[in-house]
Amino acid sequence: MFCCLRAVRRLCLEKILLQCILQSRTLSGADAINALRPFYFAVHPDFFGQHPKEREVNENSLKRLNGYLENLQKPGFRSFKPTQLTFYVREREPNSSNVQESFSASGFRAVSFTLHTRDLLSTVLDILNSCSLSTEHIRSLNVNAQPHKEAKSTLNRPIKWDKTYYSFTGFKDPEEELEQAQRVETTLMWQRSWGIAHRCSQLHSLGRLVQQRPEVLKNVKGRTVVFTDRSGMSAAGHIMLGTMDVHHHWTKIFERLPNYYKLQKRLLLLEDRISQLLGGIQVIYIEELQPLLTLEEYYETLDSFYNKLRDSRLPFHPRSLRGLQMILESDRYAPSLHEFGHFTIPTVCDPATLQWFIFAKAQEARENLKRKEEMMITEKELIDTSTERFSLDRLYKEPSVSSAQMIDCCKRLLEESLPYLQGMHLCISHFYSVLQDGDLCIPWNWKN
């Protein structure tokens, strides 16, 4: 009797959760991926390296699941066929469920279920419940009120300027920048300070993809590939590979690269248009200081700001602000001047306020930029000197440590005798710790 009551209570809670979310907001494709991260973590093929049978089953089922999710996001798609899937789920204990499941000799739980839902939210809930995974995190999802739409373009027919135009005005030539990037070798980076084991696992996954589908990498040359929390292209133009995504997602990102490059070219043109309206001030994106945005998200931000500027017709003298820099922020309401010399401009900033602030702070901004360049030179010299003095294998800092803090730290280190640092990797941070790879972290304001 009590088992029945628990089952009824669980069913009621699920219906209430589903109803509340459906009434308030719609689940987008990106939200569905985020909501399914616990599921992907539990069934990801890379965690089944010693179990080829389970790995193959999960790979095939994930492909079919991704196809089902893609069809749900196609406008006007109505022909849905029930899809039966089987997954091997790791790190869970057996429990009673209406879903067919059994434990293999290796300890993995085999789960079979059938999808027949017609919206993303119901599908996500069905998958999580079928695998006995929590659905509580869906309440806190930051879901857009409307499904994601393609970034609309105000530059459907961008002007193709002669090369002399860029030489005379000093503006960036987007075609030349892209060509230069493609001539450089591919760079691999990680967004987080993951350990060697984690990095090797990600490189192994990429290596397997290269072996299986070598043609998908033809557009990667000269680009920076970043292993991070989401897949796509970043506002900085880096190819992002989500560490919890499967090969199918990575393959689609590589196949979409030509379209991403076209959007990036339009984005560079849009930055130049904004620069022309603001007296030649350069629009930049600083990954260390700004939220991680996709190329589409950043383009929408620039597009909205450009339309607002164009309609206001601010009277900036052409090229009067050349040499200055600015970044756009969507979560601020008042403009500010950073210690590094760049302006931080809210996308909702009133044009008149923007004009007054830039004029009032222009000279101070130039002084800050000059001081920043001097500090960067001093910082590099001190890092080189400290590395040689203590025979360090590597000396580096976390992005959140400023140049001024790094300079102060290195100067104080050079006053000490530290023979035990020989051959070590020393990271200047905000706390004491030892990373998984053996790197020693000390706070920049360390004390004896």
Short mmCIF file of C-alpha atoms in Angstrom, two decimals, residues 60-408:
data_model
loop_
_atom_site.label_atom_id
_atom_site.label_comp_id
_atom_site.label_asym_id
_atom_site.label_seq_id
_atom_site.Cartn_x
_atom_site.Cartn_y
_atom_site.Cartn_z
CA ASN A 60 24.29 3.84 -31.00
CA SER A 61 21.53 4.83 -28.59
CA LEU A 62 22.94 8.36 -28.20
CA LYS A 63 22.93 8.82 -31.97
CA ARG A 64 19.27 7.83 -32.13
CA LEU A 65 18.43 10.02 -29.14
CA ASN A 66 20.16 13.03 -30.70
CA GLY A 67 18.19 12.50 -33.90
CA TYR A 68 14.96 12.41 -31.89
CA LEU A 69 15.87 15.65 -30.06
CA GLU A 70 16.79 17.38 -33.33
CA ASN A 71 13.44 16.45 -34.88
CA LEU A 72 11.65 17.96 -31.88
CA GLN A 73 13.33 21.29 -32.59
CA LYS A 74 12.44 21.39 -36.29
CA PRO A 75 9.59 23.86 -36.93
CA GLY A 76 6.48 22.17 -38.22
CA PHE A 77 7.78 18.63 -37.70
CA ARG A 78 4.85 16.41 -36.66
CA SER A 79 5.72 12.86 -37.76
CA PHE A 80 7.05 11.22 -34.59
CA LYS A 81 7.69 7.51 -34.31
CA PRO A 82 8.09 5.92 -30.87
CA THR A 83 11.79 5.34 -30.30
CA GLN A 84 12.98 2.54 -28.03
CA LEU A 85 16.42 3.07 -26.50
CA THR A 86 18.72 1.05 -24.28
CA PHE A 87 21.54 2.52 -22.20
CA TYR A 88 24.05 1.18 -19.73
CA VAL A 89 24.05 3.55 -16.76
CA ARG A 90 26.98 3.73 -14.35
CA GLU A 91 27.38 4.62 -10.66
CA ARG A 92 23.83 3.95 -9.55
CA GLU A 93 22.33 1.40 -7.20
CA PRO A 94 19.46 -0.89 -8.30
CA ASN A 95 16.02 0.27 -7.25
CA SER A 96 12.42 -0.47 -8.01
CA SER A 97 11.08 1.17 -11.15
CA ASN A 98 8.51 0.65 -13.86
CA VAL A 99 11.33 0.77 -16.40
CA GLN A 100 12.89 -2.47 -17.59
CA GLU A 101 16.39 -2.61 -16.08
CA SER A 102 18.94 -5.19 -15.08
CA PHE A 103 22.51 -5.24 -13.82
CA SER A 104 25.30 -6.68 -15.96
CA ALA A 105 28.25 -8.60 -14.60
CA SER A 106 30.41 -5.48 -14.86
CA GLY A 107 28.11 -3.57 -12.50
CA PHE A 108 26.43 -1.30 -15.06
CA ARG A 109 22.68 -0.97 -15.05
CA ALA A 110 20.91 -1.64 -18.35
CA VAL A 111 17.92 0.67 -18.82
CA SER A 112 15.39 0.41 -21.66
CA PHE A 113 12.63 2.93 -22.36
CA THR A 114 10.51 4.23 -25.22
CA LEU A 115 10.24 7.90 -26.22
CA HIS A 116 6.96 9.10 -27.70
CA THR A 117 6.79 12.68 -26.41
CA ARG A 118 6.33 15.69 -28.72
CA ASP A 119 8.17 18.45 -26.82
CA LEU A 120 11.66 18.86 -25.39
CA LEU A 121 10.66 19.29 -21.74
CA SER A 122 8.57 16.10 -21.57
CA THR A 123 11.33 14.21 -23.36
CA VAL A 124 14.01 15.42 -20.94
CA LEU A 125 11.88 14.49 -17.93
CA ASP A 126 11.13 11.05 -19.39
CA ILE A 127 14.83 10.34 -19.97
CA LEU A 128 15.90 11.45 -16.48
CA ASN A 129 13.08 9.58 -14.75
CA SER A 130 13.70 6.43 -16.78
CA CYS A 131 17.32 6.41 -15.60
CA SER A 132 16.34 7.24 -11.99
CA LEU A 133 18.14 10.58 -12.20
CA SER A 134 17.03 13.72 -10.38
CA THR A 135 14.89 16.33 -12.15
CA GLU A 136 15.22 18.98 -9.43
CA HIS A 137 17.86 20.96 -11.35
CA ILE A 138 15.34 21.70 -14.13
CA ARG A 139 13.60 24.15 -11.81
CA SER A 140 16.69 26.37 -11.77
CA LEU A 141 17.32 26.35 -15.52
CA ASN A 142 17.61 29.79 -17.06
CA VAL A 143 15.21 29.08 -19.92
CA ASN A 144 14.38 31.64 -22.56
CA ALA A 145 10.73 32.54 -22.96
CA GLN A 146 10.95 31.75 -26.65
CA PRO A 147 12.92 29.13 -28.56
CA HIS A 148 16.29 30.33 -29.77
CA LYS A 149 16.13 32.03 -33.13
CA GLU A 150 18.85 32.63 -35.62
CA ALA A 151 20.65 35.91 -35.06
CA LYS A 152 19.02 38.34 -37.42
CA SER A 153 21.33 40.24 -39.66
CA THR A 154 21.30 43.94 -40.35
CA LEU A 155 24.17 43.40 -42.77
CA ASN A 156 22.64 41.08 -45.31
CA ARG A 157 24.68 42.72 -48.03
CA PRO A 158 27.90 43.98 -46.41
CA ILE A 159 29.96 46.48 -48.40
CA LYS A 160 33.15 44.97 -49.86
CA TRP A 161 35.73 47.72 -49.46
CA ASP A 162 38.94 48.02 -51.43
CA LYS A 163 42.16 47.24 -49.51
CA THR A 164 43.14 50.93 -49.62
CA TYR A 165 40.08 51.74 -47.47
CA TYR A 166 41.48 49.72 -44.56
CA SER A 167 44.98 51.16 -45.02
CA PHE A 168 43.63 54.72 -44.91
CA THR A 169 41.10 54.36 -42.08
CA GLY A 170 42.99 51.89 -39.90
CA PHE A 171 39.94 49.63 -39.61
CA LYS A 172 40.32 45.84 -39.60
CA ASP A 173 39.99 43.92 -42.85
CA PRO A 174 37.84 40.88 -41.84
CA GLU A 175 38.88 38.81 -44.86
CA GLU A 176 42.57 39.38 -44.17
CA GLU A 177 42.17 38.51 -40.48
CA LEU A 178 40.44 35.24 -41.32
CA GLU A 179 43.10 34.35 -43.90
CA GLN A 180 45.88 35.03 -41.39
CA ALA A 181 44.16 32.86 -38.78
CA GLN A 182 43.83 29.97 -41.23
CA ARG A 183 47.58 30.03 -42.00
CA VAL A 184 48.44 29.40 -38.35
CA GLU A 185 48.58 25.91 -36.83
CA THR A 186 45.68 24.65 -34.70
CA THR A 187 45.97 25.32 -30.95
CA LEU A 188 44.41 23.21 -28.18
CA MET A 189 43.35 24.84 -24.92
CA TRP A 190 41.34 24.06 -21.80
CA GLN A 191 38.97 26.47 -20.10
CA ARG A 192 39.56 24.98 -16.66
CA SER A 193 42.61 23.70 -14.79
CA TRP A 194 41.74 20.05 -15.33
CA GLY A 195 44.27 17.39 -14.37
CA ILE A 196 46.41 15.38 -16.76
CA ALA A 197 44.08 12.36 -16.60
CA HIS A 198 41.06 14.46 -17.56
CA ARG A 199 42.91 16.16 -20.39
CA CYS A 200 44.21 12.86 -21.74
CA SER A 201 40.65 11.50 -21.77
CA GLN A 202 39.46 14.49 -23.82
CA LEU A 203 42.38 14.21 -26.24
CA HIS A 204 41.70 10.50 -26.58
CA SER A 205 38.07 11.28 -27.49
CA LEU A 206 39.18 13.83 -30.09
CA GLY A 207 41.72 11.36 -31.46
CA ARG A 208 39.05 8.69 -31.89
CA LEU A 209 36.87 11.19 -33.75
CA VAL A 210 39.76 12.11 -36.06
CA GLN A 211 40.33 8.44 -36.86
CA GLN A 212 36.65 7.78 -37.55
CA ARG A 213 35.84 11.02 -39.40
CA PRO A 214 39.08 12.70 -40.57
CA GLU A 215 37.20 14.84 -43.11
CA VAL A 216 35.40 16.85 -40.40
CA LEU A 217 38.66 18.54 -39.37
CA LYS A 218 39.39 20.13 -42.75
CA ASN A 219 38.09 23.52 -41.52
CA VAL A 220 39.91 23.51 -38.16
CA LYS A 221 43.39 24.51 -39.36
CA GLY A 222 44.61 27.78 -37.91
CA ARG A 223 41.93 27.81 -35.22
CA THR A 224 41.99 27.47 -31.44
CA VAL A 225 40.05 24.51 -30.06
CA VAL A 226 38.94 24.88 -26.44
CA PHE A 227 37.66 22.05 -24.25
CA THR A 228 34.98 23.67 -22.15
CA ASP A 229 31.44 23.24 -20.75
CA ARG A 230 29.52 23.85 -23.98
CA SER A 231 29.94 23.22 -27.70
CA GLY A 232 29.89 25.82 -30.47
CA MET A 233 32.02 28.81 -31.37
CA SER A 234 32.89 31.41 -28.75
CA ALA A 235 32.66 35.17 -29.16
CA ALA A 236 36.47 35.18 -29.42
CA GLY A 237 36.27 32.87 -32.46
CA HIS A 238 37.45 29.73 -30.66
CA ILE A 239 35.92 26.33 -31.43
CA MET A 240 34.36 25.06 -28.20
CA LEU A 241 34.04 21.33 -27.55
CA GLY A 242 31.82 20.48 -24.57
CA THR A 243 33.55 17.90 -22.40
CA MET A 244 30.23 16.23 -21.54
CA ASP A 245 29.07 16.08 -25.17
CA VAL A 246 29.45 12.97 -27.32
CA HIS A 247 31.20 12.65 -30.69
CA HIS A 248 27.94 13.31 -32.52
CA HIS A 249 27.82 16.85 -31.08
CA TRP A 250 31.48 17.52 -31.87
CA THR A 251 31.03 16.28 -35.43
CA LYS A 252 28.10 18.64 -35.98
CA ILE A 253 30.16 21.58 -34.69
CA PHE A 254 32.98 20.80 -37.14
CA GLU A 255 30.50 20.47 -40.01
CA ARG A 256 28.98 23.88 -39.15
CA LEU A 257 32.33 25.69 -39.12
CA PRO A 258 31.89 27.27 -42.61
CA ASN A 259 28.66 28.89 -41.41
CA TYR A 260 30.35 30.02 -38.19
CA TYR A 261 33.14 31.64 -40.24
CA LYS A 262 30.58 33.55 -42.33
CA LEU A 263 28.90 34.80 -39.15
CA GLN A 264 32.28 35.77 -37.72
CA LYS A 265 33.04 37.84 -40.81
CA ARG A 266 29.72 39.66 -40.42
CA LEU A 267 30.51 40.19 -36.73
CA LEU A 268 33.84 41.86 -37.57
CA LEU A 269 32.06 44.15 -40.02
CA LEU A 270 29.51 44.99 -37.34
CA GLU A 271 32.28 45.89 -34.90
CA ASP A 272 33.74 48.24 -37.52
CA ARG A 273 30.34 49.87 -38.07
CA ILE A 274 30.06 50.57 -34.33
CA SER A 275 33.62 51.89 -34.30
CA GLN A 276 32.81 54.33 -37.11
CA LEU A 277 29.75 55.65 -35.22
CA LEU A 278 31.84 56.17 -32.05
CA GLY A 279 34.75 58.10 -33.50
CA GLY A 280 37.02 55.12 -34.18
CA ILE A 281 36.97 53.55 -30.71
CA GLN A 282 37.79 49.81 -31.03
CA VAL A 283 35.21 47.23 -29.91
CA ILE A 284 36.98 44.28 -28.26
CA TYR A 285 36.02 41.11 -26.41
CA ILE A 286 38.13 40.08 -23.38
CA GLU A 287 37.53 36.46 -22.42
CA GLU A 288 39.11 36.83 -18.97
CA LEU A 289 36.80 39.71 -17.98
CA GLN A 290 33.55 38.97 -19.82
CA PRO A 291 31.01 36.14 -19.58
CA LEU A 292 31.58 33.20 -21.92
CA LEU A 293 29.35 33.96 -24.93
CA THR A 294 28.77 32.02 -28.11
CA LEU A 295 29.32 33.74 -31.45
CA GLU A 296 25.55 33.94 -31.99
CA GLU A 297 24.94 35.51 -28.57
CA TYR A 298 27.69 38.09 -29.07
CA TYR A 299 26.44 38.94 -32.56
CA GLU A 300 22.95 39.59 -31.20
CA THR A 301 24.43 41.87 -28.51
CA LEU A 302 26.41 43.86 -31.09
CA ASP A 303 23.48 44.02 -33.48
CA SER A 304 21.14 45.45 -30.84
CA PHE A 305 23.73 48.02 -29.72
CA TYR A 306 24.49 49.02 -33.32
CA ASN A 307 20.82 49.65 -34.15
CA LYS A 308 20.48 51.83 -31.06
CA LEU A 309 23.57 53.86 -31.96
CA ARG A 310 22.56 54.24 -35.60
CA ASP A 311 19.17 55.66 -34.65
CA SER A 312 20.63 58.12 -32.10
CA ARG A 313 23.15 59.70 -34.57
CA LEU A 314 25.71 60.73 -31.94
CA PRO A 315 27.97 63.59 -33.13
CA PHE A 316 31.40 61.94 -32.70
CA HIS A 317 34.15 63.40 -34.86
CA PRO A 318 35.52 60.72 -37.22
CA ARG A 319 38.62 58.98 -35.82
CA SER A 320 38.73 61.32 -32.80
CA LEU A 321 38.76 58.34 -30.41
CA ARG A 322 41.16 56.07 -32.31
CA GLY A 323 43.44 54.14 -29.98
CA LEU A 324 40.74 53.71 -27.32
CA GLN A 325 38.94 50.44 -26.60
CA MET A 326 35.55 49.35 -25.28
CA ILE A 327 33.73 46.16 -24.32
CA LEU A 328 29.96 45.59 -24.20
CA GLU A 329 28.23 44.19 -21.12
CA SER A 330 24.58 43.19 -20.98
CA ASP A 331 24.35 42.95 -17.17
CA ARG A 332 25.39 46.54 -16.36
CA TYR A 333 23.45 49.80 -16.33
CA ALA A 334 26.15 52.47 -16.03
CA PRO A 335 29.33 52.93 -18.12
CA SER A 336 32.71 52.65 -16.40
CA LEU A 337 36.41 52.91 -17.14
CA HIS A 338 38.53 49.86 -16.31
CA GLU A 339 41.98 50.19 -14.77
CA PHE A 340 43.38 48.59 -17.95
CA GLY A 341 42.09 51.56 -19.98
CA HIS A 342 39.09 50.10 -21.81
CA PHE A 343 35.55 51.40 -21.43
CA THR A 344 32.87 49.00 -20.14
CA ILE A 345 29.65 50.03 -21.87
CA PRO A 346 26.21 48.58 -20.99
CA THR A 347 24.15 47.55 -24.01
CA VAL A 348 21.21 49.49 -22.51
CA CYS A 349 23.25 52.67 -21.97
CA ASP A 350 21.52 55.90 -22.94
CA PRO A 351 23.32 57.37 -26.01
CA ALA A 352 23.58 60.86 -24.47
CA THR A 353 25.08 59.42 -21.26
CA LEU A 354 27.46 57.31 -23.33
CA GLN A 355 28.67 60.32 -25.31
CA TRP A 356 29.25 62.45 -22.19
CA PHE A 357 31.08 59.65 -20.34
CA ILE A 358 33.45 58.83 -23.21
CA PHE A 359 34.33 62.51 -23.78
CA ALA A 360 34.91 63.05 -20.03
CA LYS A 361 37.09 59.96 -19.57
CA ALA A 362 38.96 59.79 -22.89
CA GLN A 363 42.23 61.28 -21.60
CA GLU A 364 42.20 59.10 -18.48
CA ALA A 365 41.57 56.05 -20.67
CA ARG A 366 44.64 56.84 -22.80
CA GLU A 367 46.77 57.17 -19.67
CA ASN A 368 45.46 53.84 -18.31
CA LEU A 369 46.22 52.09 -21.61
CA LYS A 370 49.77 53.42 -21.59
CA ARG A 371 50.24 52.33 -17.97
CA LYS A 372 48.85 48.87 -18.84
CA GLU A 373 51.41 48.43 -21.63
CA GLU A 374 54.23 49.43 -19.27
CA MET A 375 52.97 47.04 -16.58
CA MET A 376 52.76 44.13 -19.04
CA ILE A 377 56.40 44.69 -20.03
CA THR A 378 57.46 44.86 -16.37
CA GLU A 379 55.39 41.76 -15.56
CA LYS A 380 57.01 39.70 -18.33
CA GLU A 381 60.51 40.77 -17.26
CA LEU A 382 59.83 39.82 -13.63
CA ILE A 383 58.36 36.43 -14.64
CA ASP A 384 61.43 35.67 -16.76
CA THR A 385 63.79 36.80 -13.99
CA SER A 386 61.97 34.79 -11.32
CA THR A 387 61.85 31.67 -13.49
CA GLU A 388 65.60 31.85 -14.07
CA ARG A 389 66.48 32.82 -10.48
CA PHE A 390 64.62 29.89 -8.88
CA SER A 391 65.22 27.44 -11.78
CA LEU A 392 61.46 27.00 -12.16
CA ASP A 393 60.17 24.79 -14.93
CA ARG A 394 57.18 27.12 -15.28
CA LEU A 395 55.85 30.27 -13.60
CA TYR A 396 52.36 31.47 -14.49
CA LYS A 397 49.28 33.12 -12.98
CA GLU A 398 45.55 32.54 -12.96
CA PRO A 399 43.50 34.89 -15.21
CA SER A 400 41.91 36.50 -12.14
CA VAL A 401 45.33 37.75 -10.91
CA SER A 402 46.01 41.24 -12.24
CA SER A 403 49.33 42.47 -13.62
CA ALA A 404 49.81 44.73 -10.60
CA GLN A 405 49.30 41.78 -8.24
CA MET A 406 51.69 39.59 -10.25
CA ILE A 407 54.36 42.31 -10.25
CA ASP A 408 54.08 42.75 -6.48
#
